[in-house]
CSV table of C-alpha atoms and ligand atoms in Angstrom, one decimal:
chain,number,residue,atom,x,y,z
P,1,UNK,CA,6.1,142.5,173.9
P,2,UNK,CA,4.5,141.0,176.6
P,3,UNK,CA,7.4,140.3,179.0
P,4,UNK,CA,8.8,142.8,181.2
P,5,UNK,CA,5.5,144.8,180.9
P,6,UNK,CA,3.5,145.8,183.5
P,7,UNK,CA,0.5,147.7,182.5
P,8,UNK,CA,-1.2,149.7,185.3
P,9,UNK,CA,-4.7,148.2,186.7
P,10,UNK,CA,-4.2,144.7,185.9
P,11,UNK,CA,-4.5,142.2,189.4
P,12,UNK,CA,-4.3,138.9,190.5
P,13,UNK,CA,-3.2,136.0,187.4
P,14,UNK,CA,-3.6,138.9,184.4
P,15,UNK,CA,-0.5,141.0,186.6
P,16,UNK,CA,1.3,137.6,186.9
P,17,UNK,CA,1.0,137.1,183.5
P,18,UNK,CA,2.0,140.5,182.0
P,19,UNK,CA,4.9,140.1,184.4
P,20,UNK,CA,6.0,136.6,183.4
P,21,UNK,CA,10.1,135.7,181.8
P,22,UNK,CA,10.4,134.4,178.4
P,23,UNK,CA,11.6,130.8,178.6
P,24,UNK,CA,11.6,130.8,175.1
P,25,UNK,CA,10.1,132.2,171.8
P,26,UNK,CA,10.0,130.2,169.1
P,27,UNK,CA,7.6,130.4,165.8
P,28,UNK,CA,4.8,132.5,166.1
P,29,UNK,CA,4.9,130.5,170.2
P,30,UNK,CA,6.2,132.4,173.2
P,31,UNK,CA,6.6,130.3,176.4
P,32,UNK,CA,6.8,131.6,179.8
P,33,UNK,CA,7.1,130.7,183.1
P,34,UNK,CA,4.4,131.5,185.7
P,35,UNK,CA,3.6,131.2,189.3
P,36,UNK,CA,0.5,129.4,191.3
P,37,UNK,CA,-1.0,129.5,194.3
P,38,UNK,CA,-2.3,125.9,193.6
P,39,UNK,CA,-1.6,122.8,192.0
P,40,UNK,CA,-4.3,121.0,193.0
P,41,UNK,CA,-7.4,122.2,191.8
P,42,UNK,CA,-11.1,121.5,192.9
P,43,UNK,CA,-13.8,120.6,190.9
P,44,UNK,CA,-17.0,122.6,191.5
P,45,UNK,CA,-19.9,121.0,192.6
P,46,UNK,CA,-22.9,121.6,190.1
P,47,UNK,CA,-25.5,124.4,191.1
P,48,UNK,CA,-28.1,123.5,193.1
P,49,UNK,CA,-31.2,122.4,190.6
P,50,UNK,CA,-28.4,122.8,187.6
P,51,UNK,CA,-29.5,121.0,184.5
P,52,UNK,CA,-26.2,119.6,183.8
P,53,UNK,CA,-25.4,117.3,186.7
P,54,UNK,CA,-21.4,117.0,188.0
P,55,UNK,CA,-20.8,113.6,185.9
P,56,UNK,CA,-16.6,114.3,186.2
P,57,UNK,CA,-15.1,111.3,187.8
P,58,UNK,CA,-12.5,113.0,189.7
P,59,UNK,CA,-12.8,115.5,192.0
P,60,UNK,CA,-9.0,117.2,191.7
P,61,UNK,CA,-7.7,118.6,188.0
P,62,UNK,CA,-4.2,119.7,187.3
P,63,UNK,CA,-3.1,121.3,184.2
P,64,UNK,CA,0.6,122.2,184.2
P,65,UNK,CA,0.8,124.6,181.5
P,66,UNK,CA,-2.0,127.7,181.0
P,67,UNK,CA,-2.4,127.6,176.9
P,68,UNK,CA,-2.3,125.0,174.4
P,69,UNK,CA,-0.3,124.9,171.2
P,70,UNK,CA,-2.3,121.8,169.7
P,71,UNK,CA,-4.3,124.9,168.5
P,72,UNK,CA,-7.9,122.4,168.2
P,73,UNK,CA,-10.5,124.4,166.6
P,74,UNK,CA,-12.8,123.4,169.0
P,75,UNK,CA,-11.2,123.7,172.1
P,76,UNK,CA,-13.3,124.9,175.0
P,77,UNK,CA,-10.4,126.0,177.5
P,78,UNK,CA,-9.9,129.3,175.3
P,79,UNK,CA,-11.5,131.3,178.3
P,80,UNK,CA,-8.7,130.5,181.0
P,81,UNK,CA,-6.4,133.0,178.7
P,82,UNK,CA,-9.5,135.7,179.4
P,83,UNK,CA,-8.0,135.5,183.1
P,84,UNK,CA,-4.9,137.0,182.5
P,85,UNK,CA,-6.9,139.5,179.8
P,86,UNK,CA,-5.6,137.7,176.6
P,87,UNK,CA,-8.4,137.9,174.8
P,88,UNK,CA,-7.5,137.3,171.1
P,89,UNK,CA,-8.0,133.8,169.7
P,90,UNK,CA,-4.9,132.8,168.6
P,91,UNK,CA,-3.4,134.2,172.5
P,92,UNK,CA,-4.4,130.8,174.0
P,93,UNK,CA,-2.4,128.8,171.2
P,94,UNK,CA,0.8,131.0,170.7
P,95,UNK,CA,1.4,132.1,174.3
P,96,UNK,CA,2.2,129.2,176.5
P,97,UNK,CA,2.2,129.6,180.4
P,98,UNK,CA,4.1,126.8,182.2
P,99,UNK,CA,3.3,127.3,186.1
P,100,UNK,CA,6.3,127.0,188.4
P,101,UNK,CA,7.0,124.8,191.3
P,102,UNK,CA,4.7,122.4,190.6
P,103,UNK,CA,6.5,119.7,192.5
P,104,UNK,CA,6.7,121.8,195.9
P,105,UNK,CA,3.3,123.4,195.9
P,106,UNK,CA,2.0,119.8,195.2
P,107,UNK,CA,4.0,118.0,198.1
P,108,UNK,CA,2.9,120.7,200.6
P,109,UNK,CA,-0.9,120.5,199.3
P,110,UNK,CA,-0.8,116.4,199.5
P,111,UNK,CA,0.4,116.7,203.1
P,112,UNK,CA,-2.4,119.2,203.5
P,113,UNK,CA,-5.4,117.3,202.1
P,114,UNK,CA,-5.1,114.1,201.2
P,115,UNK,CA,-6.6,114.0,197.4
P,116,UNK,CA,-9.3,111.6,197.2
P,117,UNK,CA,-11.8,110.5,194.6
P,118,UNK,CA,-9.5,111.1,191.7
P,119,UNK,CA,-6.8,113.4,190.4
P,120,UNK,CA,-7.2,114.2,186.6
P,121,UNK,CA,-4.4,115.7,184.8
P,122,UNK,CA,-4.7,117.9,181.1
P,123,UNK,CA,-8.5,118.9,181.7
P,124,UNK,CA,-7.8,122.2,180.6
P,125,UNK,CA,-4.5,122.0,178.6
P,126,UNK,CA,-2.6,119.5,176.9
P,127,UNK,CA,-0.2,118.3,179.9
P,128,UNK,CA,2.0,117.0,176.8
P,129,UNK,CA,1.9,119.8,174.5
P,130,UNK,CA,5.4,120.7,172.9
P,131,UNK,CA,6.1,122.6,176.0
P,132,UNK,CA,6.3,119.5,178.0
P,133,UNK,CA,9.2,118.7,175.9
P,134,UNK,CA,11.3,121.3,177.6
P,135,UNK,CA,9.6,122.3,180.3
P,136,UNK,CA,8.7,118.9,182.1
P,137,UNK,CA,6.2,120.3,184.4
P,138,UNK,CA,3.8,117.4,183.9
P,139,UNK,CA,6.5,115.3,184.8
P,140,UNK,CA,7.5,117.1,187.5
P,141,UNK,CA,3.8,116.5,189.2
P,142,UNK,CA,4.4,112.7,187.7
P,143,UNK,CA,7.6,112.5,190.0
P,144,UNK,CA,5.9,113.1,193.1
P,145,UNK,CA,2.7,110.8,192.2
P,146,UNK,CA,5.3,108.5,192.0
P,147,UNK,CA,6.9,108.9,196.1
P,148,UNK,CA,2.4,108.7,196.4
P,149,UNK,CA,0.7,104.9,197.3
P,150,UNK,CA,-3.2,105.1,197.4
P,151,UNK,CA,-4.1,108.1,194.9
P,152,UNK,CA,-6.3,107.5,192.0
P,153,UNK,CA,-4.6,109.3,189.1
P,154,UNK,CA,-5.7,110.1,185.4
P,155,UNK,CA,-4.2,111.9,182.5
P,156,UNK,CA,-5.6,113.0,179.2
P,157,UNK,CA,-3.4,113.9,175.9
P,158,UNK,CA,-3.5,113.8,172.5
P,159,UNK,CA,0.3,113.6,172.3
P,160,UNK,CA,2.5,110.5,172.0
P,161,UNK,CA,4.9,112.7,173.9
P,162,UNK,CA,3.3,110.8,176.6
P,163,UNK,CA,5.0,107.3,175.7
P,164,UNK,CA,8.8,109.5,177.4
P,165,UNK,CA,7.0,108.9,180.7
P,166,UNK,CA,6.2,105.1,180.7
P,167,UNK,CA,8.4,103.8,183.2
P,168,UNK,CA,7.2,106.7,185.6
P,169,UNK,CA,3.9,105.7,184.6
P,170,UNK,CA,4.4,101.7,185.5
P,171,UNK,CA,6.0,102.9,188.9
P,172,UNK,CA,3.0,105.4,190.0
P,173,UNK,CA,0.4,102.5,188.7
P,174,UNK,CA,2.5,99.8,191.0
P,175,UNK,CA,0.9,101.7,194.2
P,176,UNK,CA,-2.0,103.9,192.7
P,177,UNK,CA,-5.1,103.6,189.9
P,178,UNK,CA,-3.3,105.0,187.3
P,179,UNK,CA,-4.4,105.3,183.7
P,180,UNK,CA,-4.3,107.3,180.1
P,181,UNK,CA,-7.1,108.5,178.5
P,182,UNK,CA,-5.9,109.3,174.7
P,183,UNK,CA,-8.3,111.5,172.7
P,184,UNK,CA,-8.7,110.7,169.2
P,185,UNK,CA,-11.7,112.4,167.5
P,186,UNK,CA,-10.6,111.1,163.5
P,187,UNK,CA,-8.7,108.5,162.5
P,188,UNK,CA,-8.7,110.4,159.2
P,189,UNK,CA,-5.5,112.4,159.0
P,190,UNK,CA,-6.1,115.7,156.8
P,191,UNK,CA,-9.7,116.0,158.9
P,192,UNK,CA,-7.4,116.0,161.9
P,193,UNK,CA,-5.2,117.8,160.7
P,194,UNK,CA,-8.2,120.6,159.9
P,195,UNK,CA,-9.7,120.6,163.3
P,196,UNK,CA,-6.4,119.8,165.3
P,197,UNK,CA,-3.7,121.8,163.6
P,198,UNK,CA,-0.9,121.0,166.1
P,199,UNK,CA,-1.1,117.8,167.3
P,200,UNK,CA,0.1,115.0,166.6
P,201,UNK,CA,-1.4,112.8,163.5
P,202,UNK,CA,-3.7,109.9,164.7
P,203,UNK,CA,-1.5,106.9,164.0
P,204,UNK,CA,1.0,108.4,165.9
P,205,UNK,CA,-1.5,108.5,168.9
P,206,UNK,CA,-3.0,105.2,168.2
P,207,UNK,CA,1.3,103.6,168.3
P,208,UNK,CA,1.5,105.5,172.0
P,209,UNK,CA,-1.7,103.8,172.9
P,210,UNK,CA,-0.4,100.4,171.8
P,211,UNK,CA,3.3,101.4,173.6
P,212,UNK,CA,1.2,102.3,177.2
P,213,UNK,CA,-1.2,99.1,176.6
P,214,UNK,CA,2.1,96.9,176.3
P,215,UNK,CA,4.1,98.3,179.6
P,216,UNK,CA,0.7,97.2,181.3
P,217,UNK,CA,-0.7,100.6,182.3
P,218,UNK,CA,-5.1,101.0,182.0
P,219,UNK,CA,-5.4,103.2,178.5
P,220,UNK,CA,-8.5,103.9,176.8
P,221,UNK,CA,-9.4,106.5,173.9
P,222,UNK,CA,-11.7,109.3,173.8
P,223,UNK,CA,-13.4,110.1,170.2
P,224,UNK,CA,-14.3,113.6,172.3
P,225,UNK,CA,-16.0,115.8,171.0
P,226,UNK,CA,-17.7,114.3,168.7
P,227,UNK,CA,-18.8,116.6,166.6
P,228,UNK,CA,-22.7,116.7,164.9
P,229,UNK,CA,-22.0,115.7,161.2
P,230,UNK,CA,-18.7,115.8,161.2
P,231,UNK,CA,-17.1,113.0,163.3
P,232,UNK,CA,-20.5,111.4,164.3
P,233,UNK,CA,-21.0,108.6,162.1
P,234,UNK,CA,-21.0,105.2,163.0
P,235,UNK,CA,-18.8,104.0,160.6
P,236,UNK,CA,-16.5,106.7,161.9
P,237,UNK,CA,-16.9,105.7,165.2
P,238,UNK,CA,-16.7,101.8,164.8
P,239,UNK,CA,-13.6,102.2,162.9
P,240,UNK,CA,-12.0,104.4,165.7
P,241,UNK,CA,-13.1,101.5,168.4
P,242,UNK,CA,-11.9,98.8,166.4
P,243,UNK,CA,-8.6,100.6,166.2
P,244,UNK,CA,-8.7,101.6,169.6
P,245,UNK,CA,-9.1,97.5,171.0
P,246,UNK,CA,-6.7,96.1,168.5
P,247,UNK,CA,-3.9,98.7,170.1
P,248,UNK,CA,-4.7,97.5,173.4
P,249,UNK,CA,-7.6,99.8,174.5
P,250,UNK,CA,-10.0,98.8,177.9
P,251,UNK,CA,-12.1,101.6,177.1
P,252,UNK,CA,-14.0,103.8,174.8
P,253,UNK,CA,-15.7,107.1,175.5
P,254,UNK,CA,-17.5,109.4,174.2
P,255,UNK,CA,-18.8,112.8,174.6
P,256,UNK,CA,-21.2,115.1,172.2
P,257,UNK,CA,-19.4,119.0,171.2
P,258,UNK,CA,-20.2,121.7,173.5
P,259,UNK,CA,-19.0,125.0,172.6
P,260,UNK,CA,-19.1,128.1,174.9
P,261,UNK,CA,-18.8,131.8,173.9
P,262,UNK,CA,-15.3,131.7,173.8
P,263,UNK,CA,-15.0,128.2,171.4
P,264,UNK,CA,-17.7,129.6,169.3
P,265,UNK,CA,-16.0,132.2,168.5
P,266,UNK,CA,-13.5,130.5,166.6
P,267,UNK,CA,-15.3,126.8,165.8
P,268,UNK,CA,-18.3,128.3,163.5
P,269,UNK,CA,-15.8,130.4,161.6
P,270,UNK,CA,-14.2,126.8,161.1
P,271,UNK,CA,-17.0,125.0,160.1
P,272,UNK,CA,-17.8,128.2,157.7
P,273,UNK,CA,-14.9,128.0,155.8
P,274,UNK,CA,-14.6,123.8,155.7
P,275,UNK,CA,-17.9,122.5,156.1
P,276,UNK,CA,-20.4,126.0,154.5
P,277,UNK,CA,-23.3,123.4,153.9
P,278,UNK,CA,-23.5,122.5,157.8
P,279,UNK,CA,-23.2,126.4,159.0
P,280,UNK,CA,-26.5,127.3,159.4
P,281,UNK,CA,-27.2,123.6,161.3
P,282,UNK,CA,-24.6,124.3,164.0
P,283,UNK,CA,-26.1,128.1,164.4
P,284,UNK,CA,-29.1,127.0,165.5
P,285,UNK,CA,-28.3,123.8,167.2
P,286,UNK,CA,-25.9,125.9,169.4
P,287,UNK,CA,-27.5,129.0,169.6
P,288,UNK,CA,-29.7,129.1,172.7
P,289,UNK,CA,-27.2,126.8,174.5
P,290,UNK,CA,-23.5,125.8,174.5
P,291,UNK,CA,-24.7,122.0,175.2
P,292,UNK,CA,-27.2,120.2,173.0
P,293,UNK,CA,-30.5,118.5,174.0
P,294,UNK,CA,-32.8,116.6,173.2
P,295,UNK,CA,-33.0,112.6,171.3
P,296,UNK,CA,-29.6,113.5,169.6
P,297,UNK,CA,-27.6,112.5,172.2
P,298,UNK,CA,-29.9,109.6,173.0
P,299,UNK,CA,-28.9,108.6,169.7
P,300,UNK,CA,-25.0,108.6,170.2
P,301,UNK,CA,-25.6,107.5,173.6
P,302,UNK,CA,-26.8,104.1,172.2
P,303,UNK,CA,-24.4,104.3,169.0
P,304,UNK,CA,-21.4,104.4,171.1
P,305,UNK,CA,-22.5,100.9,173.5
P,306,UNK,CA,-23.3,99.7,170.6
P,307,UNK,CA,-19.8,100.0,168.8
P,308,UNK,CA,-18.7,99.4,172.6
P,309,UNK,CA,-20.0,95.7,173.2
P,310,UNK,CA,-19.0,95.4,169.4
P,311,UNK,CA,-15.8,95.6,170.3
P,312,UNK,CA,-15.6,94.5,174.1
P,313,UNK,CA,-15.2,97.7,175.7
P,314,UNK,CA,-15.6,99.3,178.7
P,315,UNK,CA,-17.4,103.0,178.4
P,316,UNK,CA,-14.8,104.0,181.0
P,317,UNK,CA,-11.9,104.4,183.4
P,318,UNK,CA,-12.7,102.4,187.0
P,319,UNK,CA,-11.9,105.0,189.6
P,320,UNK,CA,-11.4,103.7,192.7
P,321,UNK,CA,-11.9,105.6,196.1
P,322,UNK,CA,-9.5,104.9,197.9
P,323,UNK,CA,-8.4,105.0,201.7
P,324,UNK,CA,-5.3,106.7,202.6
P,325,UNK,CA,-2.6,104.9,204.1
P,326,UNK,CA,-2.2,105.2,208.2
P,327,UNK,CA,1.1,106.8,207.6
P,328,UNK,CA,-0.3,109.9,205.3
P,329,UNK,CA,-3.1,110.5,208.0
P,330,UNK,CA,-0.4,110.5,210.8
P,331,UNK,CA,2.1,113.2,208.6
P,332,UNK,CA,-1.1,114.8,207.4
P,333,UNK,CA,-0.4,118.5,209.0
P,334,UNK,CA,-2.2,121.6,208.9
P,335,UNK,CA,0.6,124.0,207.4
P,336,UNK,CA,-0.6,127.3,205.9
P,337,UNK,CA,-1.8,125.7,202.3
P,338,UNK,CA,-1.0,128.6,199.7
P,339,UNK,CA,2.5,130.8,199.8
P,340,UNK,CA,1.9,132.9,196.6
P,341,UNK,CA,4.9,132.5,194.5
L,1,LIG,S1,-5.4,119.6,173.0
L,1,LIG,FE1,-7.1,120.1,174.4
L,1,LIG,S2,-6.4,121.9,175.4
L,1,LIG,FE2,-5.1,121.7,173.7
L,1,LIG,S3,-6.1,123.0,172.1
L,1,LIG,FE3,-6.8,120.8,171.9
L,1,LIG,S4,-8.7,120.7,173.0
L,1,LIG,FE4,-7.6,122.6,173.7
């Protein structure tokens, strides 16, 4: 029972979390609710001299919701659960935070400091995971986007929960950038269905893609990650990129698997019990590093604008930097930024 607990020594998010109300338990899922000191989070710079340069465009993330019950095999945001000392695997995927008061923390930090250089929303967590159903915390950052002129905002899903909030969409993208990024590694359902036990199947992804391209919003699909061997093929990939420009698609990305300590953990089990004739490849491709090297990812680099100019495709979102408007600077006052809730 995790509710209601308290156990002695535990500080900071993991007290806050042992602390947190059931909103619900359902299933083998649990949701809760949880405070934050911040909506708004900053991306780190890269280290000085790092090998692995900052190549995020945006320099804000939010994720509404700590945990995600899409449950993908290869997700990499299994560590954030570490913070609040939930260390077993399937902790990140059955125990769903949803952070409280997002639309007030959010107001005050906009009238702190203006966001610029692009807000990204679900870079940790599925901001349209079931939860979202109930919960509407995504929306509730959506709602003030939408009082917003002159941000540059950005969501990622795998959900075609995300088609609910179209008309917000078209009335944040009437005074801001605005677009969807909708990740779709397979277009193959049981493969998805291996690696991606939760979310929703492909065509239904693909139909929200084609819903968003329709009301006019910027959408674009992500094959990420693409995984060596297993989703890397360029009939694969061509396939995906037709699909994705015939449901209305501007873009097509593309990014190679990493997988840190705590997505190890749980992918090369995977990959041991579906794909045992590729185990000992992925140990030693990942084992000095979470990232690979090397002319493998010159090789998908070129695959993907390849498929790309196949298909007339952009590699990308435009974000725009954009200027805020005279009005923000003259409200723009310096308030104590955090209250912890
Ligand atoms: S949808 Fe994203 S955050 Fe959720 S489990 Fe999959 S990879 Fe992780």
């Amino acid at each position: 029972m995790l509710c209601g607990d308290s156990p002695k020594g535990l500080v900071g998010i993991a007290k806050l979390a042992a602390e947190s109300e059931v909103l619900e338990a359902k299933r083998a899922v649990q949701y809760f609710e949880i405070g934050c000191r911040s909506v708004l989070n900053r991306t780190r710079p890269p280290a000085p001299g790092s090998r692995f340069p900052n190549r995020m465009p945006f320099q804000w993330t939010i994720n509404p919701y700590r945990g995600c019950e899409f449950a993908c095999r290869y997700c990499y945001a299994r560590y954030t659960h570490e913070f609040m000392e939930l260390r077993h695997s399937a902790d990140f995927e059955d125990l769903i935070y949803a952070k409280s008061d997002i639309a007030g923390i959010l107001r005050r930090e906009i009238r702190h400091t203006w966001p610029t250089g692009g807000i990204a929303i679900g870079t940790a967590t599925d901001p349209y995971q079931p939860a979202e159903r109930r919960f509407k915390r995504t929306r509730a950052a959506l709602e003030v986007f939408a009082e917003q002129s002159g941000l540059s905002v950005h969501i990622t899903t795998k959900s075609d929960l995300v088609t609910r909030d179209i008309p917000l969409f078209v009335e944040i993208a009437r005074k801001n950038d605005f677009n969807v990024n909708m990740t779709i590694t397979t277009l193959d359902t049981s493969l998805a269905r291996m690696l991606e036990p939760r979310a929703p199947r492909p065509d239904l992804r693909l139909k929200a893609v084609r819903l968003l391209a329709d009301a006019g919003l910027t959408v674009g699909v992500f094959p990420n990650p693409i995984m060596p061997l297993i989703t890397d093929q360029e009939a694969r990939l061509d396939r995906l990129a037709k699909a994705a420009r015939d449901h209305g698609a501007s873009y097509f990305g593309g990014g190679v698997l990493f997988l840190q300590p705590c997505s190890r953990r749980v992918f090369l089990p995977f990959v041991a019990e579906h794909f045992p004739h590729l185990l000992r490849r992925y140990q030693e491709r990942y084992e000095s590093s979470a990232y690979l090297k090397g002319p493998y990812l010159d090789m998908i680099r070129e695959r993907l604008a390849t498929i790309r100019d196949r298909y007339g495709l952009d590699a990308g979102p435009r974000f725009a930097e954009r200027v805020p408007p005279k009005s923000v600077l003259a409200a723009h006052v310096q308030e104590p930024l955090f209250e912890f809730a």
